[in-house]
mmCIF file of C-alpha atoms in Angstrom:
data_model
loop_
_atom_site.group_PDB
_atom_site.id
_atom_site.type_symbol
_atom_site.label_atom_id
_atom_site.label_comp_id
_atom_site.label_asym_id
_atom_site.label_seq_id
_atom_site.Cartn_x
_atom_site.Cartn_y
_atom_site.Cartn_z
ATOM 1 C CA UNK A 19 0.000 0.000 0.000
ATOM 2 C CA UNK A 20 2.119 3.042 -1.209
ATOM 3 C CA UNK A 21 -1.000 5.422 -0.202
ATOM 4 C CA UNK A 22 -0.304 8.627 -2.635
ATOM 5 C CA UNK A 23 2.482 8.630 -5.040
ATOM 6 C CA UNK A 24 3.782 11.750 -7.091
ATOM 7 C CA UNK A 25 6.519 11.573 -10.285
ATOM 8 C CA UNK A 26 8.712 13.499 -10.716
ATOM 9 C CA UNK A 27 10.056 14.219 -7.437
ATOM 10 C CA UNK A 28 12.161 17.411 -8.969
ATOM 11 C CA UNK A 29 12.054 18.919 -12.538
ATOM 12 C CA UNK A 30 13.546 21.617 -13.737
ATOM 13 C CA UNK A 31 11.646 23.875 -17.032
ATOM 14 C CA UNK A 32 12.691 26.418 -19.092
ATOM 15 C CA UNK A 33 10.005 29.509 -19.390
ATOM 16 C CA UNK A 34 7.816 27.892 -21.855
ATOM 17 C CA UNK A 35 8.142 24.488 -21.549
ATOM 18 C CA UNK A 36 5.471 22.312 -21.077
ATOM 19 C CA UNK A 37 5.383 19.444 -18.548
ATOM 20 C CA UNK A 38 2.808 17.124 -16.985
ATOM 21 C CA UNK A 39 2.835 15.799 -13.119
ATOM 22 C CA UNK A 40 1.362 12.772 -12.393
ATOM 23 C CA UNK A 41 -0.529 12.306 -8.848
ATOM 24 C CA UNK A 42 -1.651 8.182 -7.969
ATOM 25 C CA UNK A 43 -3.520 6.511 -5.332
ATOM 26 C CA UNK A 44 -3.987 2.832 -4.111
ATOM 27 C CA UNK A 45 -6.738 4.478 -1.545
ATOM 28 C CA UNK A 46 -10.177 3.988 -3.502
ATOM 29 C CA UNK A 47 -10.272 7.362 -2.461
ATOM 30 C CA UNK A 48 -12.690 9.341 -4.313
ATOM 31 C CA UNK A 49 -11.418 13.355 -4.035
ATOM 32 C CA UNK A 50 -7.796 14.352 -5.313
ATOM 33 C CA UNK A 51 -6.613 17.466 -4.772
ATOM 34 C CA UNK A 52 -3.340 19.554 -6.530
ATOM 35 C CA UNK A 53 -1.644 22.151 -4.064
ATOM 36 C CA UNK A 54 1.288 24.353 -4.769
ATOM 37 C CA UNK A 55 3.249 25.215 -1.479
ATOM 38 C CA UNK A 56 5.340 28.732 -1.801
ATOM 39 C CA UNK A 57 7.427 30.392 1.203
ATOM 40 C CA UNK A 58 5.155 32.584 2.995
ATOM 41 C CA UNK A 59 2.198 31.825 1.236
ATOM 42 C CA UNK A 60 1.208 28.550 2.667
ATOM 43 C CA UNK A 61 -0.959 25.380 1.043
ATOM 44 C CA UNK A 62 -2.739 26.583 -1.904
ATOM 45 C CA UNK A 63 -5.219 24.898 -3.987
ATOM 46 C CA UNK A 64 -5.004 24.716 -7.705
ATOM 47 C CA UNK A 65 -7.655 22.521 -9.139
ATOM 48 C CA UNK A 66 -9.541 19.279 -7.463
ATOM 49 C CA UNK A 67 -11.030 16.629 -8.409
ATOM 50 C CA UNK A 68 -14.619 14.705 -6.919
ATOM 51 C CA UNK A 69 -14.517 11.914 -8.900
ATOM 52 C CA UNK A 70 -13.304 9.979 -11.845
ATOM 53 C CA UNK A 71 -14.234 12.383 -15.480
ATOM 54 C CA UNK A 72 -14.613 15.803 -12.752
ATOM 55 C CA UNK A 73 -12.505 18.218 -12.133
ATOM 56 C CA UNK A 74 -13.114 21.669 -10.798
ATOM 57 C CA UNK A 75 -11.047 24.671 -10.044
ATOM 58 C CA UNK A 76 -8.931 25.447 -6.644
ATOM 59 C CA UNK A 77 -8.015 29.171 -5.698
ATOM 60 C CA UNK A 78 -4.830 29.293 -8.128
ATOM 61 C CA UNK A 79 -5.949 27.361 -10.725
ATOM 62 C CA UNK A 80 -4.520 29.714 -13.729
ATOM 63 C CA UNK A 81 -1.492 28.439 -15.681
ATOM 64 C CA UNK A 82 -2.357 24.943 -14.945
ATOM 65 C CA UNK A 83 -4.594 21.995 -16.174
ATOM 66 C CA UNK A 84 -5.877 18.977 -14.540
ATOM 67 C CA UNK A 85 -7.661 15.740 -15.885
ATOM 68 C CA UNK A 86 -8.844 12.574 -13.969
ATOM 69 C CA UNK A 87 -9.234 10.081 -16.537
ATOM 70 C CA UNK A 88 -9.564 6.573 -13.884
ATOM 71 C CA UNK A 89 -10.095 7.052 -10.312
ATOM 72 C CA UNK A 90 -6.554 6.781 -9.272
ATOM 73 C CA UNK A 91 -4.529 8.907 -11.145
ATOM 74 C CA UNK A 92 -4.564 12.859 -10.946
ATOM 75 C CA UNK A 93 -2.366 14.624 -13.625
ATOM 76 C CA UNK A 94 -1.795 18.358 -13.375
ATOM 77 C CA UNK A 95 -0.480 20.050 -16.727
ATOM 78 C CA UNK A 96 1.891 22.880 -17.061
ATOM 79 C CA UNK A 97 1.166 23.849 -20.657
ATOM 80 C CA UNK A 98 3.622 26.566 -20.917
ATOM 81 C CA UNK A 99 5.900 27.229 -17.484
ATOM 82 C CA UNK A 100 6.679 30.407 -16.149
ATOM 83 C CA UNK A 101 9.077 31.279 -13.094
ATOM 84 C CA UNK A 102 6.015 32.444 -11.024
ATOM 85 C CA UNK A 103 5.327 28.537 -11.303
ATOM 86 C CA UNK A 104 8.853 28.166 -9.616
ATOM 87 C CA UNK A 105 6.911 25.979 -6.663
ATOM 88 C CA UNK A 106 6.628 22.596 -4.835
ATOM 89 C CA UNK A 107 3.595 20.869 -5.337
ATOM 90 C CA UNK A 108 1.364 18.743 -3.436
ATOM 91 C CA UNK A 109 -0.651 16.174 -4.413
ATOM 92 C CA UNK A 110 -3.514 14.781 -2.170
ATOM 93 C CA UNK A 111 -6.305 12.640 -1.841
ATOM 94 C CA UNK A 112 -9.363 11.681 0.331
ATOM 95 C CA UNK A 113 -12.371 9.465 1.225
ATOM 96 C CA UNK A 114 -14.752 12.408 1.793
ATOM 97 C CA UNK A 115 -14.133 15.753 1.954
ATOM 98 C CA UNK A 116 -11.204 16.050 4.332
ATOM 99 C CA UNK A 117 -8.076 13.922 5.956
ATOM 100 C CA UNK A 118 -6.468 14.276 3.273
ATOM 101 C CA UNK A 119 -3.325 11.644 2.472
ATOM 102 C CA UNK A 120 -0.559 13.944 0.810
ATOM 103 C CA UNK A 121 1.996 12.485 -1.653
ATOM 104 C CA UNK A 122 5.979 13.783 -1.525
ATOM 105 C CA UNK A 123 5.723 16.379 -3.173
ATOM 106 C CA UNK A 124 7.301 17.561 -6.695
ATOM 107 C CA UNK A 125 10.298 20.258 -6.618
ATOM 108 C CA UNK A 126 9.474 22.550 -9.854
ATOM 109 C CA UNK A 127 12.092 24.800 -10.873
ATOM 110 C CA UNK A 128 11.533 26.985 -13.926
ATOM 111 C CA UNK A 129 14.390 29.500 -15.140
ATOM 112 C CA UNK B 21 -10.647 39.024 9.121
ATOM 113 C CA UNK B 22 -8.444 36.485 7.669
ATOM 114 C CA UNK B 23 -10.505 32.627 6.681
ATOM 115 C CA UNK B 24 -8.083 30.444 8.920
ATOM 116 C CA UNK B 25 -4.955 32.213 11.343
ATOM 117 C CA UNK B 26 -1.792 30.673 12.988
ATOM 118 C CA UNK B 27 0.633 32.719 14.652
ATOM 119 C CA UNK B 28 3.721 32.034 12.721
ATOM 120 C CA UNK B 29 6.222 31.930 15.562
ATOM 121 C CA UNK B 30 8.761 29.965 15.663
ATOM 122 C CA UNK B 31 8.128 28.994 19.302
ATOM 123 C CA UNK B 32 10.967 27.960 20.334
ATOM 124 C CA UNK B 33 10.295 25.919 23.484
ATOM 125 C CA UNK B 34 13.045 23.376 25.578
ATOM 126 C CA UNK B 35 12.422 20.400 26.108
ATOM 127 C CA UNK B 36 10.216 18.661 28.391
ATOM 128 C CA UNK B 37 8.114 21.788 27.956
ATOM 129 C CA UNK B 38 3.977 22.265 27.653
ATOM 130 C CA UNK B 39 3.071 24.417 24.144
ATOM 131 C CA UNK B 40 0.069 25.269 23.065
ATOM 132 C CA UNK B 41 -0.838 27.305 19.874
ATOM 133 C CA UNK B 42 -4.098 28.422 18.796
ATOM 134 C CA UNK B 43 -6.008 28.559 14.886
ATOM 135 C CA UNK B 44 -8.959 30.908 14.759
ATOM 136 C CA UNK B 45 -11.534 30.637 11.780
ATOM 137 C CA UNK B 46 -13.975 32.781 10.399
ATOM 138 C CA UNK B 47 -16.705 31.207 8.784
ATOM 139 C CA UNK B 48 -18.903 30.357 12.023
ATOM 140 C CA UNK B 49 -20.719 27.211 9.736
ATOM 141 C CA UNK B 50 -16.861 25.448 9.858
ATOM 142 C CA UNK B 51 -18.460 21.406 10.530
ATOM 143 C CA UNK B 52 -14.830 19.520 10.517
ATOM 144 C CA UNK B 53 -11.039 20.485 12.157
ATOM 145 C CA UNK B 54 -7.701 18.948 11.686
ATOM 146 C CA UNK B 55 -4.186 19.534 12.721
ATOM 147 C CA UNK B 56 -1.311 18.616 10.213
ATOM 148 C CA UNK B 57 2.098 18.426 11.077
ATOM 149 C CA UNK B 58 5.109 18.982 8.249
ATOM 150 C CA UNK B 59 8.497 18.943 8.942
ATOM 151 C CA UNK B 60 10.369 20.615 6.531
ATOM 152 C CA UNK B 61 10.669 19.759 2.601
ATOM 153 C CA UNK B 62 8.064 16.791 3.510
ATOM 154 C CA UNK B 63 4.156 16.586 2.787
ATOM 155 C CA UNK B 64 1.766 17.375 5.548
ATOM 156 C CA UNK B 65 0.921 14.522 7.625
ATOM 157 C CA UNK B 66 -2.392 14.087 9.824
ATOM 158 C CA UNK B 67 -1.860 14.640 13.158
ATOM 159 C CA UNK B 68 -5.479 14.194 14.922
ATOM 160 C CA UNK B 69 -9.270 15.563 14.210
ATOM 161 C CA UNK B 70 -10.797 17.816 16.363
ATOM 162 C CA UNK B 71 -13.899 16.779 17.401
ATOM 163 C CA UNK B 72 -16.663 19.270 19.701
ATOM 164 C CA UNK B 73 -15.718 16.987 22.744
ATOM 165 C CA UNK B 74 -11.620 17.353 22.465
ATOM 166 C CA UNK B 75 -9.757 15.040 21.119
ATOM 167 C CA UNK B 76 -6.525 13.747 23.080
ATOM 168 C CA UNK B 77 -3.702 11.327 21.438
ATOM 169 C CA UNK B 78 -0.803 10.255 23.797
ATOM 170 C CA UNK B 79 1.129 13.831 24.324
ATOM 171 C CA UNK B 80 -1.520 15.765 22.101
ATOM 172 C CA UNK B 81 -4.634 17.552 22.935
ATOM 173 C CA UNK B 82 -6.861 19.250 20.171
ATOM 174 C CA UNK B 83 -9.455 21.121 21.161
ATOM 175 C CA UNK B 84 -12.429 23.351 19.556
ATOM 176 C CA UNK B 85 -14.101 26.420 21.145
ATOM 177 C CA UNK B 86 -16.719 27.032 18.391
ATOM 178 C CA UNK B 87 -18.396 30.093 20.627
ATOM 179 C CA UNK B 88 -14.726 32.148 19.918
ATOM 180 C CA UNK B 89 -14.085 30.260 16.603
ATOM 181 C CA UNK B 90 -10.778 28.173 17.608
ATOM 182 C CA UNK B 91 -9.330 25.538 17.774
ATOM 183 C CA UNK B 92 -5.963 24.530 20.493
ATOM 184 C CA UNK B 93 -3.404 22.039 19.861
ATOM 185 C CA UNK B 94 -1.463 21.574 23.178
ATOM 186 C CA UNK B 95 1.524 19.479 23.176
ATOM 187 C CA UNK B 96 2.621 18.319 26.717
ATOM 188 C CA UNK B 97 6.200 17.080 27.629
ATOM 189 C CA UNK B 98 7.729 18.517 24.322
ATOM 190 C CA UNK B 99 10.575 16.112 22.064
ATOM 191 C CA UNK B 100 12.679 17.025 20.127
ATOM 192 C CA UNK B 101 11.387 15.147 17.197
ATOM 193 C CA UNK B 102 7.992 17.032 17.690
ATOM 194 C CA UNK B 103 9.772 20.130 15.727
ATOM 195 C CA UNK B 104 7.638 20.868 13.010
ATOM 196 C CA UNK B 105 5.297 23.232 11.347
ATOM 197 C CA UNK B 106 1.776 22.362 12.488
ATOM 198 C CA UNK B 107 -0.978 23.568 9.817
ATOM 199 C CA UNK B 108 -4.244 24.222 10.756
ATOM 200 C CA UNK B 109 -7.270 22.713 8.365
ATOM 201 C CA UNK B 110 -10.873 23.940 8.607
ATOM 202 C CA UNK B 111 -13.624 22.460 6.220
ATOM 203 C CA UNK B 112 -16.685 24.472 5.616
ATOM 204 C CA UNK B 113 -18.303 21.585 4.207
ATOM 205 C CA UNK B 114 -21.795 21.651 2.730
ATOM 206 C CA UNK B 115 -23.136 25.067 0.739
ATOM 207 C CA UNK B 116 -19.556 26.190 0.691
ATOM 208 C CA UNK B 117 -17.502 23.095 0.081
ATOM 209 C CA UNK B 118 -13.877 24.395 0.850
ATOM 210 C CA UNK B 119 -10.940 23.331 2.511
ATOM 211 C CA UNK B 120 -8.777 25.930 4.161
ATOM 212 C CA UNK B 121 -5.005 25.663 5.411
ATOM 213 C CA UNK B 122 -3.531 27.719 7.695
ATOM 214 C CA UNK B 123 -0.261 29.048 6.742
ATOM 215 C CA UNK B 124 1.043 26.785 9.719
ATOM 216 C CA UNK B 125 2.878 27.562 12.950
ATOM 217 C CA UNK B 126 6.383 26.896 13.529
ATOM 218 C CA UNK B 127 7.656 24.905 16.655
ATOM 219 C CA UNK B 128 11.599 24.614 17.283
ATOM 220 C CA UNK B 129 11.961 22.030 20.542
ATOM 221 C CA UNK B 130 15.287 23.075 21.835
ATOM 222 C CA UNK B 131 17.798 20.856 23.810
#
């Protein structure tokens, strides 16, 4: 049981690349959530995610992308990275609508 | 009036030591209360609920005064692996489905 599960661990972009983080689960656990964590700034949410096909947007949620395609796996999308995206992010998951399970976390650099 | 507070700190406490830091909220229909701990470049990790009643786990007591909109997290006879940022959650589940993290409150256990 790995719980939650994030890839890449670290990443660095150039301004306009593109990139795409992947978030799993072995929970059955019906809400994901993407975070980005700056200094300062605390936990903020970019999109989430109810179910499998549903996806809805956090308090950040511009610059980024999200799809849940099967119930496990949460992707978040970077389609073109800027250095205000310079961040680590936080994936996260849950049975209901809180205790959440967090995964490791993804260091993204972008020069 | 901010949606979740922590005093910052650090609080930098010795050992052996009683701390206790408060989270105030704003949103008075708040229904569910958690306390996260994260030590640094990790993911949050659960610590405990908060339930009305208080909510005690070993060296932990949570606590929720919903009349002043808090919530306490007392840690009694302090290690030094309890060092940590400990992040306040509120859910304001139901008409306003949202999760809120505090920005977290820093605890250095000196020796």
């Amino acid at each position: 049981n790995a719980g939650v599960t994030q890839t890449p661990k670290f990443r660095v972009l150039k301004t306009g690349q593109s990139m795409t983080l992947l978030c799993a689960q072995d929970m059955n656990h019906e809400y994901m959530y993407w975070y980005r964590q700056d200094p300062g700034m605390g936990l903020r949410l970019i999109h989430y995610s109810v179910g499998e096909g549903t996806t809805a947007k956090g308090e950040v949620p511009d610059g980024y992308n999200v799809s849940r395609l099967k119930k496990q796996n949460f992707l978040l999308g970077l389609e073109s990275a800027a250095p205000s995206q310079t961040s680590v992010y936080f994936c996260a998951s849950s049975s209901v609508f809180y205790e959440q399970y967090f995964g490791p976390g993804t260091r993204l650099t972008v020069t | 009036r901010k949606e979740v507070e922590q005093d910052p700190g650090p609080f930098n406490v010795p050992e052996g030591a009683t701390v206790a830091f408060n989270c105030t909220y704003s949103n008075s229909a708040s229904q569910s209360f958690f306390w996260y701990r994260q030590d640094c470049r990790k993911e949050p990790k659960l610590l405990m609920s908060v339930y009305s009643s208080g909510n005690e786990d070993g060296r932990f007591t949570a606590q929720l005064n919903r009349a002043s909109q808090y919530i306490s997290l007392l840690i009694r006879d302090s290690k030094l692996s309890d060092s940590a940022t400990y992040l306040c959650v509120v859910n304001n589940q139901g008409r306003d489905d949202k999760i809120i993290f505090g920005k977290g409150t820093r605890l250095h256990i000196l020796p």
